[in-house]
Coordinates of C-alpha atoms (C1' of nucleotides) in Angstrom, one line a residue:
Chain A
M1 CA 77.2 128.2 111.3
M2 CA 74.1 127.3 109.2
S3 CA 72.3 124.6 110.0
E4 CA 69.0 123.2 108.8
E5 CA 68.3 122.4 105.0
T6 CA 64.7 122.6 105.3
K7 CA 62.8 121.3 101.8
S8 CA 62.4 124.5 100.6
D9 CA 66.1 125.1 100.5
R10 CA 67.1 122.6 98.7
V11 CA 64.2 123.5 95.9
R12 CA 65.8 127.2 96.2
E13 CA 68.6 126.6 95.8
Q14 CA 68.2 124.5 93.0
V15 CA 66.2 127.4 91.6
A16 CA 68.6 129.9 92.9
E17 CA 70.1 131.8 89.9
R18 CA 66.6 132.8 89.7
A19 CA 64.6 135.8 92.5
A20 CA 67.5 136.5 95.1
A21 CA 65.0 137.5 98.1
P22 CA 62.2 136.4 98.5
S23 CA 60.6 137.8 101.8
K24 CA 57.5 135.9 102.9
A25 CA 59.2 132.8 103.7
A26 CA 61.8 133.7 105.6
Q27 CA 58.6 136.3 107.1
T28 CA 56.3 133.6 109.0
R29 CA 60.3 131.4 109.2
S30 CA 60.4 134.7 111.7
A31 CA 57.2 134.5 113.5
I32 CA 57.8 130.6 114.6
L33 CA 61.2 131.5 115.4
D34 CA 59.6 134.8 117.7
A35 CA 57.1 132.3 118.4
G36 CA 59.3 129.3 120.0
R37 CA 61.4 132.4 121.7
A38 CA 58.7 133.6 123.3
F39 CA 56.7 130.1 124.3
L40 CA 60.9 129.1 126.0
E41 CA 61.1 131.7 128.1
R42 CA 57.7 130.3 130.2
H43 CA 57.7 126.4 129.6
P44 CA 60.0 124.0 129.3
F45 CA 60.9 122.0 125.8
R46 CA 58.9 119.7 126.6
E47 CA 56.1 121.4 126.7
L48 CA 56.5 122.4 122.8
T49 CA 54.5 120.9 119.8
V50 CA 54.5 121.7 117.1
G51 CA 50.3 122.4 117.5
N52 CA 50.5 124.8 119.9
L53 CA 54.1 126.8 119.1
M54 CA 52.0 126.9 115.0
A55 CA 48.6 128.0 117.2
A56 CA 50.6 130.8 118.9
T57 CA 51.9 132.0 115.0
G58 CA 47.8 131.9 113.0
Y59 CA 49.3 129.4 110.6
S60 CA 48.6 126.1 110.8
R61 CA 50.8 123.0 112.1
S62 CA 51.5 121.5 108.8
A63 CA 53.3 125.2 108.0
F64 CA 55.7 124.5 110.2
Y65 CA 57.3 121.8 108.1
Q66 CA 58.4 124.5 105.2
H67 CA 60.7 125.9 107.5
F68 CA 62.2 123.3 109.7
N69 CA 62.4 119.9 110.0
D70 CA 61.6 119.3 113.3
L71 CA 61.1 121.1 116.7
H72 CA 64.9 119.8 117.2
G73 CA 65.4 122.4 114.3
L74 CA 63.9 124.5 115.8
M75 CA 66.2 124.7 118.6
E76 CA 68.6 124.4 116.1
A77 CA 67.9 127.6 114.9
L78 CA 67.4 129.7 118.2
L79 CA 71.0 128.0 119.0
D80 CA 72.9 129.4 116.2
E81 CA 71.5 133.1 117.1
V82 CA 73.3 132.5 120.1
K83 CA 76.3 131.0 119.3
G84 CA 77.9 133.6 118.3
G85 CA 77.6 135.7 121.2
I86 CA 79.4 132.9 123.5
V87 CA 82.4 132.7 120.9
E88 CA 82.4 136.2 119.9
G89 CA 82.5 136.9 124.2
A90 CA 85.3 134.4 124.9
Q91 CA 87.6 135.9 122.9
P92 CA 89.4 138.2 125.1
W93 CA 90.6 135.2 126.6
L94 CA 91.4 133.0 124.3
S95 CA 93.2 135.4 121.9
G96 CA 95.9 135.2 123.9
D97 CA 97.0 138.8 123.6
G98 CA 96.6 141.2 126.9
D99 CA 97.2 140.3 130.4
P100 CA 95.9 136.9 131.1
V101 CA 94.3 137.4 134.4
A102 CA 92.5 139.9 133.5
S103 CA 91.4 139.0 129.8
L104 CA 89.7 136.1 131.4
Q105 CA 87.6 138.0 134.0
E106 CA 86.9 139.4 130.5
S107 CA 85.8 136.6 129.1
L108 CA 83.8 135.3 131.9
T109 CA 82.2 138.5 132.4
A110 CA 80.5 138.3 129.0
L111 CA 79.9 134.8 129.2
V112 CA 77.4 135.6 132.3
D113 CA 75.7 137.6 130.3
V114 CA 75.3 135.9 127.5
G115 CA 73.7 133.5 130.1
H116 CA 71.5 135.6 131.5
E117 CA 69.9 136.7 128.5
H118 CA 69.7 133.9 126.3
G119 CA 69.7 131.3 129.3
S120 CA 66.3 130.0 128.1
I121 CA 67.5 128.5 125.1
L122 CA 70.4 127.6 126.4
R123 CA 68.5 125.4 128.5
A124 CA 66.3 124.3 126.0
V125 CA 68.5 123.0 123.7
S126 CA 70.0 121.5 126.3
D127 CA 67.1 119.1 126.9
A128 CA 66.2 119.1 123.4
A129 CA 69.5 117.4 122.7
P130 CA 69.0 114.3 124.0
S131 CA 66.6 113.8 122.5
D132 CA 67.4 114.3 118.9
D133 CA 70.7 112.2 116.8
R134 CA 71.3 115.4 115.2
L135 CA 70.6 118.6 117.7
E136 CA 72.8 116.1 120.3
H137 CA 75.8 116.1 117.8
V138 CA 75.5 120.0 117.2
W139 CA 75.1 120.9 121.1
H140 CA 77.9 118.8 122.1
S141 CA 80.5 119.5 119.4
F142 CA 79.6 123.4 120.3
L143 CA 80.7 121.9 124.0
G144 CA 83.4 120.1 122.8
S145 CA 85.0 123.0 120.2
F146 CA 85.5 125.2 123.4
D147 CA 87.4 122.1 125.2
V148 CA 90.0 122.3 122.1
I149 CA 90.4 125.8 122.5
V150 CA 90.6 126.4 126.4
A151 CA 93.0 123.3 126.6
A152 CA 95.2 125.2 123.8
R153 CA 95.1 128.5 125.6
I154 CA 95.8 126.7 128.8
A155 CA 98.8 124.5 127.4
E156 CA 100.6 128.8 126.6
D157 CA 99.7 129.7 130.0
Q158 CA 101.9 126.7 131.5
E159 CA 104.9 127.0 129.2
R160 CA 104.8 131.0 130.3
A161 CA 104.4 128.9 134.1
L162 CA 101.6 131.7 134.3
T163 CA 99.7 128.3 135.0
P164 CA 100.4 124.7 137.4
E165 CA 101.5 122.2 135.3
F166 CA 98.7 119.1 134.7
D167 CA 97.0 117.9 131.8
P168 CA 95.0 120.3 130.0
M169 CA 91.9 118.7 128.9
P170 CA 90.6 116.9 131.0
V171 CA 90.2 120.3 133.0
A172 CA 89.3 122.2 130.5
R173 CA 86.2 120.0 130.0
A174 CA 85.3 119.9 133.4
L175 CA 86.1 124.1 133.8
N176 CA 83.0 123.8 130.9
R177 CA 80.7 121.6 132.0
M178 CA 80.8 123.5 135.2
D179 CA 80.7 126.4 133.2
A180 CA 77.3 125.1 130.7
G181 CA 76.0 123.4 133.9
F182 CA 75.7 126.0 136.0
L183 CA 74.8 128.8 133.6
I184 CA 72.1 127.0 132.4
Q185 CA 70.4 126.1 136.1
A186 CA 70.9 129.7 137.5
F187 CA 69.4 131.1 134.3
G188 CA 67.3 128.3 132.4
S189 CA 64.0 128.9 134.2
V190 CA 62.1 132.1 134.9
E191 CA 63.4 132.8 138.6
K192 CA 66.6 133.5 137.8
S193 CA 69.9 133.7 140.2
D194 CA 72.1 137.0 140.6
K195 CA 74.5 137.4 138.1
D196 CA 76.9 139.2 140.8
D197 CA 76.9 135.8 142.9
V198 CA 76.9 133.6 139.1
L199 CA 79.8 135.3 138.1
A200 CA 81.6 135.4 141.3
A201 CA 81.6 131.5 141.3
I202 CA 82.1 130.8 138.1
M203 CA 85.1 133.6 137.9
R204 CA 87.1 132.0 141.7
V205 CA 86.3 128.8 140.0
W206 CA 88.8 129.2 137.0
L207 CA 91.2 132.0 138.1
S208 CA 91.9 130.1 141.6
T209 CA 92.5 126.5 138.9
L210 CA 94.4 128.2 136.5
Y211 CA 96.1 131.1 137.9
P212 CA 96.4 130.4 141.6
F213 CA 100.0 132.1 141.6
D214 CA 98.4 135.7 140.5
P215 CA 98.7 138.1 143.6
T216 CA 95.3 140.0 142.1
V217 CA 93.3 136.5 142.6
S218 CA 95.1 135.6 146.3
I219 CA 92.7 134.4 147.9
D220 CA 92.7 136.8 150.6
G221 CA 91.7 133.9 153.4
R222 CA 90.0 136.3 156.0
E223 CA 92.5 136.6 158.6
H224 CA 96.5 135.8 158.3
Chain B
M1 CA 64.9 107.6 148.6
M2 CA 61.5 104.7 147.6
S3 CA 60.7 106.2 144.5
E4 CA 57.5 105.1 142.5
E5 CA 53.6 103.9 143.6
T6 CA 52.4 101.7 141.0
K7 CA 48.9 100.1 140.9
S8 CA 50.1 96.8 142.1
D9 CA 52.4 98.9 145.3
R10 CA 49.1 100.9 146.4
V11 CA 46.9 97.3 145.3
R12 CA 49.1 95.9 147.9
E13 CA 49.1 98.2 150.2
Q14 CA 45.6 98.0 150.5
V15 CA 45.0 94.0 150.7
A16 CA 49.0 94.7 153.0
E17 CA 47.2 92.0 155.8
R18 CA 47.5 89.5 154.3
A19 CA 50.5 87.7 152.2
A20 CA 53.7 89.1 153.1
A21 CA 56.0 88.0 150.0
P22 CA 55.0 87.8 146.6
S23 CA 58.9 87.0 145.1
K24 CA 57.1 87.2 141.2
A25 CA 56.5 90.5 141.2
A26 CA 59.7 91.4 142.2
Q27 CA 61.1 88.7 140.5
T28 CA 60.3 90.3 136.7
R29 CA 60.7 94.1 138.2
S30 CA 64.1 93.2 138.5
A31 CA 64.1 91.5 135.4
I32 CA 62.5 94.7 133.4
L33 CA 65.3 96.6 135.5
D34 CA 68.1 94.2 134.1
A35 CA 67.3 94.6 130.8
G36 CA 67.1 98.0 130.6
R37 CA 70.3 98.5 132.5
A38 CA 71.4 96.3 129.8
F39 CA 70.0 98.4 127.2
L40 CA 71.2 101.8 128.7
E41 CA 74.6 100.7 129.0
R42 CA 74.6 99.8 124.4
H43 CA 71.8 102.5 123.5
P44 CA 70.8 105.9 124.7
F45 CA 68.1 107.0 126.4
R46 CA 66.0 108.2 123.2
E47 CA 66.1 104.7 121.6
L48 CA 64.8 103.1 124.7
T49 CA 61.9 102.4 124.3
V50 CA 58.9 99.8 125.9
G51 CA 58.2 97.6 123.0
N52 CA 61.9 97.1 122.8
L53 CA 62.1 96.6 126.8
M54 CA 59.9 94.2 127.1
A55 CA 60.9 92.1 123.7
A56 CA 64.5 91.9 126.3
T57 CA 62.5 90.3 129.2
G58 CA 60.3 87.7 126.7
Y59 CA 57.5 89.6 128.2
S60 CA 54.6 90.9 127.1
R61 CA 54.0 95.4 126.2
S62 CA 51.9 95.8 128.4
A63 CA 53.4 93.6 131.8
F64 CA 55.7 96.7 131.4
Y65 CA 53.2 98.6 133.6
Q66 CA 52.6 97.3 135.9
H67 CA 55.8 97.3 138.0
F68 CA 56.4 101.1 136.7
N69 CA 54.1 103.8 135.4
D70 CA 56.5 104.6 132.8
L71 CA 60.0 104.6 131.0
H72 CA 60.8 108.0 133.3
G73 CA 59.5 105.2 136.6
L74 CA 62.3 102.9 135.9
M75 CA 64.5 105.8 134.9
E76 CA 63.7 106.8 139.2
A77 CA 63.7 103.3 140.1
L78 CA 67.2 102.6 138.7
L79 CA 68.3 105.8 139.6
D80 CA 67.0 104.8 143.2
E81 CA 69.8 102.3 143.0
V82 CA 73.3 104.7 142.1
K83 CA 72.0 107.2 144.9
G84 CA 73.3 105.4 147.9
G85 CA 76.3 104.6 147.1
I86 CA 77.2 108.0 146.1
V87 CA 75.7 109.5 149.2
E88 CA 78.3 107.7 150.8
G89 CA 81.1 107.4 149.1
A90 CA 80.7 111.5 149.5
Q91 CA 80.6 110.7 153.6
P92 CA 84.8 111.4 154.4
W93 CA 84.5 115.0 153.4
L94 CA 81.0 116.4 154.4
S95 CA 81.0 114.8 157.4
G96 CA 84.0 117.0 158.4
D97 CA 86.2 115.0 160.3
G98 CA 89.6 114.5 159.2
D99 CA 91.8 116.4 157.3
P100 CA 90.1 118.2 154.7
V101 CA 92.2 117.5 152.2
A102 CA 92.5 113.7 152.6
S103 CA 89.5 113.3 153.1
L104 CA 88.0 115.5 150.0
Q105 CA 90.2 113.9 147.7
E106 CA 89.0 110.7 149.1
S107 CA 85.4 111.2 148.3
L108 CA 86.1 112.5 145.1
T109 CA 87.8 109.3 144.5
A110 CA 84.7 107.4 145.2
L111 CA 82.2 109.8 143.7
V112 CA 84.7 108.8 140.2
D113 CA 84.9 105.2 141.3
V114 CA 80.6 105.2 141.3
G115 CA 80.6 107.3 138.0
H116 CA 83.0 105.6 135.8
E117 CA 81.2 102.9 137.3
H118 CA 77.5 103.9 136.9
G119 CA 77.9 106.4 133.8
S120 CA 75.5 104.8 132.1
I121 CA 72.9 105.0 134.0
L122 CA 73.9 108.4 135.5
R123 CA 74.1 109.8 132.1
A124 CA 70.4 107.5 131.3
V125 CA 68.7 109.7 134.4
S126 CA 69.9 112.7 133.2
D127 CA 69.5 112.6 129.7
A128 CA 65.3 110.9 130.5
A129 CA 64.9 114.1 133.2
P130 CA 63.6 117.0 131.0
S131 CA 61.1 115.1 129.2
D132 CA 59.7 114.1 132.2
D133 CA 58.0 116.6 135.6
R134 CA 58.4 114.0 138.0
L135 CA 61.9 112.7 137.5
E136 CA 63.5 116.6 136.2
H137 CA 62.4 117.6 139.9
V138 CA 63.9 114.2 141.8
W139 CA 67.6 114.9 139.6
H140 CA 67.3 118.4 140.2
S141 CA 67.1 118.0 143.6
F142 CA 69.1 115.6 144.9
L143 CA 71.7 117.7 142.9
G144 CA 70.0 120.6 145.1
S145 CA 70.6 118.0 148.1
F146 CA 74.4 118.6 147.7
D147 CA 74.5 122.3 147.2
V148 CA 73.0 122.6 150.4
I149 CA 75.7 120.4 152.0
V150 CA 79.2 120.9 150.3
A151 CA 77.7 124.4 150.8
A152 CA 78.0 124.1 154.6
R153 CA 80.9 122.1 154.3
I154 CA 82.3 124.9 152.6
A155 CA 81.2 127.1 155.0
E156 CA 82.6 124.9 157.5
D157 CA 86.2 125.5 156.5
Q158 CA 86.0 129.3 155.8
E159 CA 85.5 129.2 160.1
R160 CA 88.8 127.5 160.6
A161 CA 90.8 130.0 157.4
L162 CA 91.6 126.6 155.4
T163 CA 89.4 128.3 152.8
P164 CA 89.2 131.7 151.4
E165 CA 85.7 134.2 152.0
F166 CA 83.5 133.6 149.6
D167 CA 79.7 133.1 149.6
P168 CA 79.5 129.2 149.1
M169 CA 76.8 128.2 148.3
P170 CA 77.3 129.5 144.2
V171 CA 80.7 128.2 144.5
A172 CA 78.6 125.2 146.1
R173 CA 76.5 124.3 142.9
A174 CA 79.3 125.4 140.0
L175 CA 81.2 122.2 141.3
N176 CA 78.5 120.0 141.7
R177 CA 77.2 121.1 138.2
M178 CA 80.9 120.3 137.4
D179 CA 80.8 117.2 138.7
A180 CA 77.6 115.9 137.2
G181 CA 78.2 117.2 133.5
F182 CA 81.7 116.2 133.4
L183 CA 81.2 112.7 135.0
I184 CA 78.5 112.5 132.6
Q185 CA 80.5 113.0 129.6
A186 CA 83.1 111.2 130.6
F187 CA 81.7 108.5 131.2
G188 CA 78.1 108.3 130.0
S189 CA 78.9 106.8 126.7
V190 CA 80.7 103.4 124.7
E191 CA 83.7 105.1 124.5
K192 CA 84.8 105.9 128.4
S193 CA 87.4 108.8 129.1
D194 CA 90.5 107.7 131.3
K195 CA 89.4 107.6 135.2
D196 CA 92.3 108.8 136.0
D197 CA 92.1 111.7 134.1
V198 CA 89.0 112.7 135.4
L199 CA 90.2 112.3 139.1
A200 CA 93.3 114.4 138.4
A201 CA 91.0 117.5 136.9
I202 CA 88.1 117.6 139.1
M203 CA 90.7 116.9 142.0
R204 CA 92.4 120.3 140.9
V205 CA 90.1 122.3 140.6
W206 CA 88.3 121.3 144.0
L207 CA 91.5 121.4 145.4
S208 CA 92.8 124.6 144.1
T209 CA 89.1 126.5 144.8
L210 CA 89.1 124.9 148.6
Y211 CA 92.3 124.4 150.1
P212 CA 94.8 127.1 148.2
F213 CA 96.7 127.3 150.7
D214 CA 97.5 124.0 151.8
P215 CA 100.9 122.9 150.5
T216 CA 99.5 119.0 149.1
V217 CA 97.6 120.9 146.7
S218 CA 100.3 123.7 145.7
I219 CA 100.9 123.8 143.2
D220 CA 103.9 122.8 140.8
G221 CA 104.3 125.7 138.7
R222 CA 106.6 123.8 136.7
E223 CA 110.1 125.8 136.7
H224 CA 111.2 128.4 139.4
Chain C
dA1 C1' 45.2 138.6 82.5
dC2 C1' 48.5 134.5 82.5
dT3 C1' 51.5 131.7 84.2
dA4 C1' 54.9 129.6 87.6
dA5 C1' 56.5 129.2 91.1
dC6 C1' 56.3 130.1 96.3
dT7 C1' 53.5 129.3 100.9
dC8 C1' 49.7 127.5 103.3
dT9 C1' 46.4 123.8 104.4
dG10 C1' 43.7 120.0 105.8
dA11 C1' 43.9 114.8 105.1
dC12 C1' 45.5 111.3 106.5
dA13 C1' 49.4 107.6 107.8
dT14 C1' 52.4 106.8 111.4
dG15 C1' 54.4 104.7 115.9
dA16 C1' 54.2 104.8 120.6
dT17 C1' 51.5 105.5 124.9
dG18 C1' 48.7 103.5 128.1
dT19 C1' 44.4 101.5 130.5
dC20 C1' 41.5 97.9 130.6
dA21 C1' 38.7 93.6 131.0
dG22 C1' 39.6 88.8 130.8
dA23 C1' 43.5 85.0 130.6
dA24 C1' 46.1 82.5 133.1
dG25 C1' 49.0 80.8 136.1
dA26 C1' 50.2 80.5 141.1
dG27 C1' 49.5 79.0 146.0
dA28 C1' 46.1 77.6 149.8
dC29 C1' 43.0 75.1 152.1
dC30 C1' 40.2 70.8 152.3
Chain D
dG1 C1' 43.5 65.9 143.1
dG2 C1' 39.8 69.4 143.0
dT3 C1' 37.9 74.1 143.3
dC4 C1' 39.0 78.6 145.3
dT5 C1' 41.2 83.4 145.0
dC6 C1' 44.2 86.6 144.4
dT7 C1' 48.2 87.7 141.7
dT8 C1' 50.3 88.1 137.1
dC9 C1' 50.6 88.9 132.2
dT10 C1' 48.1 89.3 127.7
dG11 C1' 45.5 91.2 123.4
dA12 C1' 42.9 94.5 121.9
dC13 C1' 41.8 99.3 122.1
dA14 C1' 41.4 104.4 122.2
dT15 C1' 44.6 109.0 121.7
dC16 C1' 47.5 111.9 120.8
dA17 C1' 51.8 113.9 118.4
dT18 C1' 54.3 112.9 114.6
dG19 C1' 55.6 114.2 109.4
dT20 C1' 53.9 113.5 104.7
dC21 C1' 51.8 115.2 100.3
dA22 C1' 48.2 116.5 97.4
dG23 C1' 45.8 120.4 96.3
dA24 C1' 44.7 125.5 97.5
dG25 C1' 45.9 130.0 97.5
dT26 C1' 48.4 133.9 96.8
dT27 C1' 52.7 136.4 94.6
dA28 C1' 54.6 138.3 91.4
dG29 C1' 57.1 138.8 86.7
dT30 C1' 55.9 139.3 81.8

DNA sequence: ACTAACTCTGACATGATGTCAGAAGAGACC
DNA sequence: GGTCTCTTCTGACATCATGTCAGAGTTAGT
């Protein structure tokens, strides 16, 4: 989960036996992260520059490079903060215990919550990713890891005949891109969509795709 | 559909009464577009630079600016080339005539075909968009226009009780983000996914979401 | 108070961008 | 074929953000 390596990180490792808690470094690092979060709450990533970021912290521009390799390194760190919440929220369904439908609903609710809370970060990361090799790899790996475990989870329910037969991997990919794209579109900018609408839509698609037999899911056709 | 304005465009308008077909301009413009397409077939947008692009054409770097405002302008032009095909391919279902399920299958097939053919362009545009105000607006408007017409189309079939009742707009958004994200992921880089797998997955999600009652769609649960 | 490591800073080199004035080229007209 | 005019291309330039580096300032241990 740790992401970046920084000069001072490497140096500190070399001398690691010594002092264990060099507080000042972590302190300004946090200040930078805070400034980044604040900035991205109101502006798109393309307007973020090392200059204006550090202006907001009171430190010099070059101080930035003691804590991050570049702006994409900063984004990687911000993403790490969010990753955990997403993985955790997805557990109910992914773990495979309990009622599939109910636990999927639970997981999707958690996912939408995280998206709603950290929308600007997710948007910024996905905006920043295409301009950097490394960040792009991190971001795609993150999404890709979900593809694998979602596909596995689908396969389970196919064995139990709860889910129709189909190649799980491409469907998992499709559903995951939907989540990412839709959440970022809905919660990525200043005017966020209504959380319940988003949840309802995502839930409908997942449920009708994976559990079309389930009577809870079904799908009142308004007449007949 | 016309996108960019270029110095020579504006100039040409001012002097428009005069000569009507100055061929040389359009010719080198095409050469640049060709070089761009070729480059993006093999490299990500972030590696595209006015310098290396024009090196491939044999013209000077500054010649580029007679034909496009910047690299994002080039991307806008490349996108315009693809837009038409997508809109056209989507017609069968969007028009609302004929069997909904069959025409949706037709439209999705066409969409996947376009995605497969122009994957690298779509990927490049979506990569380039976040770093430019204008291109981002064009790209999001493009996607957004589909949200509107897809939502309208869904509403129609809800009136005919072919589709379950739900708020069409968010579901349309979700499905469209899925298409965009999944197609770009599948066909955006050098190693493309299998076209049929992609089509099967997209089709399954759309059909189970929109036409869960249809017996054609259903959804063999492999046993019982 | 002294030393050593840690942290920050100003100055610099680099690389891509977009502009501009003028050179080269192409076509029309005599 | 020569000249004129408009079009297209080019080299040189200014700008801007980046990332590096050597050294100044700061902190803490002894």
